[in-house]
One Martini backbone bead per residue (centre of mass of N, CA, C, O) as a GRO file, in nm:
protein
  330
    1UNK     BB    1   0.097   0.038   0.012
    2UNK     BB    2   0.026   0.350   0.014
    3UNK     BB    3  -0.034   0.684   0.016
    4UNK     BB    4  -0.097   0.966  -0.055
    5UNK     BB    5   0.228   1.086  -0.141
    6UNK     BB    6   0.316   0.749  -0.234
    7UNK     BB    7   0.462   0.623  -0.033
    8UNK     BB    8   0.559   0.369   0.165
    9UNK     BB    9   0.332   0.127   0.339
   10UNK     BB   10   0.470  -0.117   0.561
   11UNK     BB   11   0.453  -0.391   0.720
   12UNK     BB   12   0.601  -0.331   0.893
   13UNK     BB   13   0.449  -0.058   1.055
   14UNK     BB   14   0.166  -0.241   1.058
   15UNK     BB   15   0.219  -0.543   1.144
   16UNK     BB   16   0.504  -0.637   1.272
   17UNK     BB   17   0.539  -0.481   1.495
   18UNK     BB   18   0.260  -0.470   1.660
   19UNK     BB   19   0.174  -0.810   1.571
   20UNK     BB   20   0.364  -0.916   1.612
   21UNK     BB   21   0.585  -0.814   1.817
   22UNK     BB   22   0.385  -0.590   2.026
   23UNK     BB   23   0.402  -0.292   2.039
   24UNK     BB   24   0.081  -0.203   2.055
   25UNK     BB   25   0.115  -0.230   2.427
   26UNK     BB   26   0.242   0.014   2.468
   27UNK     BB   27   0.344   0.298   2.603
   28UNK     BB   28   0.334   0.591   2.513
   29UNK     BB   29   0.681   0.712   2.502
   30UNK     BB   30   0.771   0.421   2.572
   31UNK     BB   31   1.023   0.151   2.653
   32UNK     BB   32   0.899  -0.025   2.830
   33UNK     BB   33   0.817  -0.346   2.944
   34UNK     BB   34   0.489  -0.559   2.984
   35UNK     BB   35   0.551  -0.815   2.838
   36UNK     BB   36   0.517  -1.163   2.678
   37UNK     BB   37   0.474  -1.262   2.369
   38UNK     BB   38   0.332  -1.574   2.347
   39UNK     BB   39   0.443  -1.648   2.079
   40UNK     BB   40   0.729  -1.608   2.088
   41UNK     BB   41   0.808  -1.792   2.308
   42UNK     BB   42   0.738  -2.036   2.137
   43UNK     BB   43   0.950  -2.004   1.876
   44UNK     BB   44   1.154  -1.989   2.064
   45UNK     BB   45   1.160  -2.235   2.225
   46UNK     BB   46   1.206  -2.387   1.974
   47UNK     BB   47   1.479  -2.293   1.864
   48UNK     BB   48   1.608  -2.412   2.123
   49UNK     BB   49   1.538  -2.732   2.019
   50UNK     BB   50   1.669  -2.720   1.718
   51UNK     BB   51   1.977  -2.678   1.823
   52UNK     BB   52   1.987  -2.879   2.052
   53UNK     BB   53   1.991  -3.114   1.825
   54UNK     BB   54   2.237  -2.988   1.659
   55UNK     BB   55   2.468  -3.024   1.961
   56UNK     BB   56   2.469  -3.274   2.145
   57UNK     BB   57   2.561  -3.519   1.938
   58UNK     BB   58   2.812  -3.372   1.801
   59UNK     BB   59   3.013  -3.276   1.554
   60UNK     BB   60   2.910  -3.442   1.335
   61UNK     BB   61   2.586  -3.391   1.340
   62UNK     BB   62   2.628  -3.081   1.305
   63UNK     BB   63   2.754  -3.103   0.996
   64UNK     BB   64   2.527  -3.270   0.855
   65UNK     BB   65   2.308  -3.042   0.942
   66UNK     BB   66   2.444  -2.790   0.749
   67UNK     BB   67   2.450  -2.919   0.460
   68UNK     BB   68   2.183  -2.781   0.465
   69UNK     BB   69   2.167  -2.515   0.669
   70UNK     BB   70   2.385  -2.390   0.407
   71UNK     BB   71   2.309  -2.499   0.156
   72UNK     BB   72   2.035  -2.446   0.044
   73UNK     BB   73   2.036  -2.146   0.093
   74UNK     BB   74   2.252  -2.111  -0.185
   75UNK     BB   75   2.009  -2.178  -0.348
   76UNK     BB   76   1.865  -2.008  -0.239
   77UNK     BB   77   1.979  -1.747  -0.392
   78UNK     BB   78   2.038  -1.799  -0.708
   79UNK     BB   79   1.702  -1.790  -0.704
   80UNK     BB   80   1.695  -1.467  -0.616
   81UNK     BB   81   1.891  -1.321  -0.806
   82UNK     BB   82   1.751  -1.459  -1.104
   83UNK     BB   83   1.482  -1.327  -1.009
   84UNK     BB   84   1.557  -1.006  -0.944
   85UNK     BB   85   1.746  -0.976  -1.250
   86UNK     BB   86   1.453  -1.024  -1.392
   87UNK     BB   87   1.301  -0.760  -1.291
   88UNK     BB   88   1.118  -0.538  -1.360
   89UNK     BB   89   1.325  -0.278  -1.257
   90UNK     BB   90   1.626  -0.387  -1.183
   91UNK     BB   91   1.803  -0.182  -1.332
   92UNK     BB   92   1.817   0.010  -1.092
   93UNK     BB   93   1.890  -0.091  -0.855
   94UNK     BB   94   2.169  -0.196  -0.971
   95UNK     BB   95   2.253   0.097  -1.014
   96UNK     BB   96   2.251   0.164  -0.740
   97UNK     BB   97   2.447  -0.046  -0.596
   98UNK     BB   98   2.704  -0.013  -0.830
   99UNK     BB   99   2.696   0.256  -1.014
  100UNK     BB  100   2.686   0.469  -0.748
  101UNK     BB  101   2.930   0.679  -0.656
  102UNK     BB  102   3.041   0.807  -0.286
  103UNK     BB  103   3.395   0.876  -0.172
  104UNK     BB  104   3.278   1.055   0.056
  105UNK     BB  105   3.181   0.909   0.253
  106UNK     BB  106   3.479   0.790   0.322
  107UNK     BB  107   3.566   1.127   0.459
  108UNK     BB  108   3.319   1.198   0.656
  109UNK     BB  109   3.191   0.911   0.738
  110UNK     BB  110   3.324   0.711   0.994
  111UNK     BB  111   3.106   0.478   1.068
  112UNK     BB  112   3.149   0.307   0.819
  113UNK     BB  113   3.399   0.159   0.932
  114UNK     BB  114   3.250   0.024   1.152
  115UNK     BB  115   3.021  -0.107   1.010
  116UNK     BB  116   3.178  -0.259   0.782
  117UNK     BB  117   3.346  -0.453   0.983
  118UNK     BB  118   3.121  -0.572   1.224
  119UNK     BB  119   2.967  -0.717   0.943
  120UNK     BB  120   3.213  -0.871   0.889
  121UNK     BB  121   3.184  -1.013   1.209
  122UNK     BB  122   2.891  -1.152   1.196
  123UNK     BB  123   2.903  -1.311   0.950
  124UNK     BB  124   3.161  -1.469   1.011
  125UNK     BB  125   3.222  -1.499   1.336
  126UNK     BB  126   3.382  -1.325   1.489
  127UNK     BB  127   3.474  -1.329   1.826
  128UNK     BB  128   3.332  -1.540   1.921
  129UNK     BB  129   3.415  -1.888   1.936
  130UNK     BB  130   3.389  -2.072   1.679
  131UNK     BB  131   3.665  -2.126   1.465
  132UNK     BB  132   3.785  -2.252   1.763
  133UNK     BB  133   3.559  -2.456   1.835
  134UNK     BB  134   3.596  -2.624   1.516
  135UNK     BB  135   3.961  -2.602   1.493
  136UNK     BB  136   3.960  -2.850   1.723
  137UNK     BB  137   3.844  -3.078   1.502
  138UNK     BB  138   4.108  -3.071   1.309
  139UNK     BB  139   4.354  -3.095   1.183
  140UNK     BB  140   4.686  -3.018   1.291
  141UNK     BB  141   4.770  -2.957   0.941
  142UNK     BB  142   4.551  -2.758   0.872
  143UNK     BB  143   4.485  -2.501   0.630
  144UNK     BB  144   4.434  -2.227   0.807
  145UNK     BB  145   4.440  -2.024   0.586
  146UNK     BB  146   4.305  -2.127   0.324
  147UNK     BB  147   4.045  -2.109   0.472
  148UNK     BB  148   4.018  -1.822   0.576
  149UNK     BB  149   4.049  -1.720   0.263
  150UNK     BB  150   3.740  -1.869   0.184
  151UNK     BB  151   3.524  -1.760   0.401
  152UNK     BB  152   3.589  -1.460   0.305
  153UNK     BB  153   3.509  -1.474   0.032
  154UNK     BB  154   3.238  -1.653   0.064
  155UNK     BB  155   3.092  -1.394   0.184
  156UNK     BB  156   3.125  -1.204  -0.003
  157UNK     BB  157   3.006  -1.352  -0.237
  158UNK     BB  158   2.715  -1.362  -0.095
  159UNK     BB  159   2.662  -1.039  -0.029
  160UNK     BB  160   2.692  -0.963  -0.354
  161UNK     BB  161   2.413  -1.136  -0.406
  162UNK     BB  162   2.254  -1.046  -0.204
  163UNK     BB  163   2.213  -0.793  -0.328
  164UNK     BB  164   2.149  -0.805  -0.626
  165UNK     BB  165   1.843  -0.931  -0.541
  166UNK     BB  166   1.766  -0.658  -0.353
  167UNK     BB  167   1.797  -0.471  -0.584
  168UNK     BB  168   1.611  -0.583  -0.844
  169UNK     BB  169   1.365  -0.588  -0.592
  170UNK     BB  170   1.349  -0.293  -0.566
  171UNK     BB  171   1.331  -0.188  -0.867
  172UNK     BB  172   1.060  -0.292  -0.903
  173UNK     BB  173   0.916  -0.160  -0.652
  174UNK     BB  174   0.992   0.165  -0.783
  175UNK     BB  175   0.803   0.010  -1.094
  176UNK     BB  176   0.513  -0.003  -0.932
  177UNK     BB  177   0.540   0.315  -0.788
  178UNK     BB  178   0.653   0.521  -0.957
  179UNK     BB  179   0.988   0.523  -0.861
  180UNK     BB  180   1.240   0.544  -0.645
  181UNK     BB  181   1.521   0.378  -0.538
  182UNK     BB  182   1.515   0.533  -0.236
  183UNK     BB  183   1.183   0.555  -0.165
  184UNK     BB  184   1.258   0.182  -0.085
  185UNK     BB  185   1.441   0.202   0.059
  186UNK     BB  186   1.609   0.005   0.310
  187UNK     BB  187   1.650  -0.147   0.636
  188UNK     BB  188   1.694  -0.430   0.793
  189UNK     BB  189   1.382  -0.495   0.884
  190UNK     BB  190   1.249  -0.370   0.671
  191UNK     BB  191   1.331  -0.547   0.442
  192UNK     BB  192   1.300  -0.806   0.570
  193UNK     BB  193   0.964  -0.721   0.650
  194UNK     BB  194   0.892  -0.557   0.381
  195UNK     BB  195   0.985  -0.474   0.087
  196UNK     BB  196   1.041  -0.808  -0.028
  197UNK     BB  197   0.763  -0.932   0.031
  198UNK     BB  198   0.655  -0.764  -0.167
  199UNK     BB  199   0.731  -0.847  -0.423
  200UNK     BB  200   0.683  -1.141  -0.385
  201UNK     BB  201   0.400  -1.122  -0.392
  202UNK     BB  202   0.349  -1.031  -0.656
  203UNK     BB  203   0.413  -1.302  -0.783
  204UNK     BB  204   0.380  -1.520  -0.876
  205UNK     BB  205   0.279  -1.743  -0.609
  206UNK     BB  206   0.386  -1.545  -0.377
  207UNK     BB  207   0.333  -1.697  -0.098
  208UNK     BB  208   0.558  -1.893  -0.177
  209UNK     BB  209   0.796  -1.644  -0.223
  210UNK     BB  210   0.791  -1.603   0.093
  211UNK     BB  211   0.831  -1.860   0.235
  212UNK     BB  212   1.069  -1.957   0.126
  213UNK     BB  213   1.224  -1.691   0.233
  214UNK     BB  214   1.194  -1.766   0.527
  215UNK     BB  215   1.310  -2.017   0.490
  216UNK     BB  216   1.552  -1.915   0.485
  217UNK     BB  217   1.608  -1.773   0.752
  218UNK     BB  218   1.545  -1.978   0.920
  219UNK     BB  219   1.841  -2.102   0.869
  220UNK     BB  220   2.009  -1.962   0.939
  221UNK     BB  221   1.933  -1.902   1.237
  222UNK     BB  222   1.990  -2.189   1.292
  223UNK     BB  223   2.294  -2.176   1.204
  224UNK     BB  224   2.407  -1.993   1.388
  225UNK     BB  225   2.311  -2.052   1.644
  226UNK     BB  226   2.489  -2.337   1.629
  227UNK     BB  227   2.730  -2.176   1.660
  228UNK     BB  228   2.727  -2.056   1.914
  229UNK     BB  229   2.655  -2.304   2.119
  230UNK     BB  230   2.880  -2.457   2.060
  231UNK     BB  231   3.139  -2.267   2.156
  232UNK     BB  232   3.049  -2.299   2.401
  233UNK     BB  233   3.064  -2.619   2.448
  234UNK     BB  234   3.338  -2.699   2.404
  235UNK     BB  235   3.442  -2.520   2.643
  236UNK     BB  236   3.309  -2.726   2.825
  237UNK     BB  237   3.356  -3.011   2.775
  238UNK     BB  238   3.657  -2.990   2.841
  239UNK     BB  239   3.597  -2.959   3.135
  240UNK     BB  240   3.558  -3.152   3.417
  241UNK     BB  241   3.279  -3.112   3.437
  242UNK     BB  242   3.155  -3.135   3.140
  243UNK     BB  243   3.307  -3.455   3.135
  244UNK     BB  244   3.064  -3.538   3.325
  245UNK     BB  245   2.762  -3.448   3.226
  246UNK     BB  246   2.785  -3.420   2.959
  247UNK     BB  247   2.654  -3.307   2.633
  248UNK     BB  248   2.353  -3.349   2.665
  249UNK     BB  249   2.374  -3.168   2.987
  250UNK     BB  250   2.502  -2.890   2.882
  251UNK     BB  251   2.381  -2.812   2.643
  252UNK     BB  252   2.092  -2.743   2.778
  253UNK     BB  253   2.193  -2.577   3.028
  254UNK     BB  254   2.251  -2.357   2.780
  255UNK     BB  255   1.962  -2.326   2.638
  256UNK     BB  256   1.834  -2.261   2.875
  257UNK     BB  257   1.964  -1.990   2.946
  258UNK     BB  258   1.946  -1.857   2.680
  259UNK     BB  259   1.620  -1.869   2.680
  260UNK     BB  260   1.599  -1.673   2.921
  261UNK     BB  261   1.788  -1.427   2.807
  262UNK     BB  262   1.566  -1.441   2.519
  263UNK     BB  263   1.317  -1.306   2.693
  264UNK     BB  264   1.341  -1.019   2.599
  265UNK     BB  265   1.321  -1.009   2.308
  266UNK     BB  266   0.988  -1.070   2.342
  267UNK     BB  267   0.928  -0.859   2.432
  268UNK     BB  268   0.734  -0.578   2.323
  269UNK     BB  269   1.056  -0.413   2.353
  270UNK     BB  270   1.287  -0.614   2.210
  271UNK     BB  271   1.370  -0.413   1.966
  272UNK     BB  272   1.542  -0.230   2.151
  273UNK     BB  273   1.740  -0.425   2.261
  274UNK     BB  274   1.849  -0.503   2.007
  275UNK     BB  275   1.959  -0.221   1.946
  276UNK     BB  276   2.173  -0.185   2.200
  277UNK     BB  277   2.339  -0.435   2.162
  278UNK     BB  278   2.397  -0.386   1.831
  279UNK     BB  279   2.573  -0.116   1.932
  280UNK     BB  280   2.783  -0.232   2.085
  281UNK     BB  281   2.903  -0.490   2.012
  282UNK     BB  282   3.068  -0.365   1.781
  283UNK     BB  283   3.289  -0.223   1.963
  284UNK     BB  284   3.358  -0.549   2.129
  285UNK     BB  285   3.438  -0.695   1.866
  286UNK     BB  286   3.673  -0.563   1.775
  287UNK     BB  287   3.848  -0.548   2.077
  288UNK     BB  288   3.866  -0.818   2.089
  289UNK     BB  289   4.006  -0.905   1.814
  290UNK     BB  290   4.234  -0.751   1.847
  291UNK     BB  291   4.323  -0.958   2.118
  292UNK     BB  292   4.328  -1.207   1.953
  293UNK     BB  293   4.561  -1.114   1.764
  294UNK     BB  294   4.780  -1.023   1.948
  295UNK     BB  295   4.816  -1.263   2.160
  296UNK     BB  296   4.833  -1.431   2.006
  297UNK     BB  297   5.160  -1.329   1.860
  298UNK     BB  298   5.278  -1.306   2.158
  299UNK     BB  299   5.263  -1.612   2.209
  300UNK     BB  300   5.390  -1.746   1.949
  301UNK     BB  301   5.569  -1.572   1.768
  302UNK     BB  302   5.745  -1.369   1.537
  303UNK     BB  303   5.938  -1.638   1.408
  304UNK     BB  304   5.744  -1.832   1.423
  305UNK     BB  305   5.543  -1.752   1.198
  306UNK     BB  306   5.700  -1.728   0.971
  307UNK     BB  307   5.806  -2.000   0.965
  308UNK     BB  308   5.523  -2.090   0.912
  309UNK     BB  309   5.400  -1.861   0.665
  310UNK     BB  310   5.556  -1.595   0.633
  311UNK     BB  311   5.651  -1.296   0.593
  312UNK     BB  312   5.414  -1.192   0.370
  313UNK     BB  313   5.197  -1.253   0.573
  314UNK     BB  314   5.277  -1.110   0.848
  315UNK     BB  315   5.311  -0.796   0.711
  316UNK     BB  316   5.073  -0.780   0.603
  317UNK     BB  317   4.870  -0.797   0.875
  318UNK     BB  318   5.032  -0.588   1.045
  319UNK     BB  319   4.963  -0.325   0.797
  320UNK     BB  320   4.628  -0.414   0.804
  321UNK     BB  321   4.598  -0.352   1.148
  322UNK     BB  322   4.774  -0.089   1.217
  323UNK     BB  323   4.790   0.043   0.992
  324UNK     BB  324   4.481   0.219   1.069
  325UNK     BB  325   4.494   0.262   1.358
  326UNK     BB  326   4.703   0.515   1.339
  327UNK     BB  327   4.514   0.669   1.134
  328UNK     BB  328   4.269   0.682   1.360
  329UNK     BB  329   4.451   0.798   1.632
  330UNK     BB  330   4.557   1.084   1.429
   0.00000   0.00000   0.00000
């Protein structure tokens, strides 16, 4: 729907926020939660139950599940990509995505640098302990450097493909509304639960496209969720106490605690709490990542690093890590 001035009325603002999240019960002008949203509590419990069965029975079982929870979304991503770039008006969206450059933003808005880095940290999973946990299951002589390059490159590649799918759809939405891409472009939850589903719903059998899209999001969420749980679980099961309890019981305790903490986000003010956590965790992730890299290099030693991976990689890493830090500090 559109307002009288032609602007898009997003389902996010009229349905998702008030109805699904339950924000309609908030007192006007207040950010304090007033209730738990029963449906969302149930969905939260369902998600943690699924994640429990993904991680409770060993990393081999988790790996087999990951073949589907990662493989099928990749297939769906390419389907959305090809469908998005073939829509009417998709070229306008793609032009807005990669065809218009404004490098002055990089000079004038310093926050875009930290936002970009934190986004990469989130999407790859750096500083969460996930790679440390999964790396502990690799062979001692596993090619760590090449694995890291493959993971980072694949993450950026799939992000680029997703951008074409999204902006192609936004170009189509702009065409449908006889508007420009800037006026329909949204970000974050407004894009995921607003603009993009609108486009999918306009397609033939649109309801099925929307269902497929949310199944896609569900799989990615589950995949990220049990990766985070695995990082904690592996650390605890390596302790004498965790070994005594066993992996299924330890996993159950972790998931019950995580579910309890997650109740904060299924109140009617849950999105506000999410915004606060999301804002501050960005800086924390960057700081923790820097300390991890610094501590690892300090403990392992400069000469051993050169012997293991060569001068080129060591000095390149030092350059791209510390030179920007010195520039930013100056």
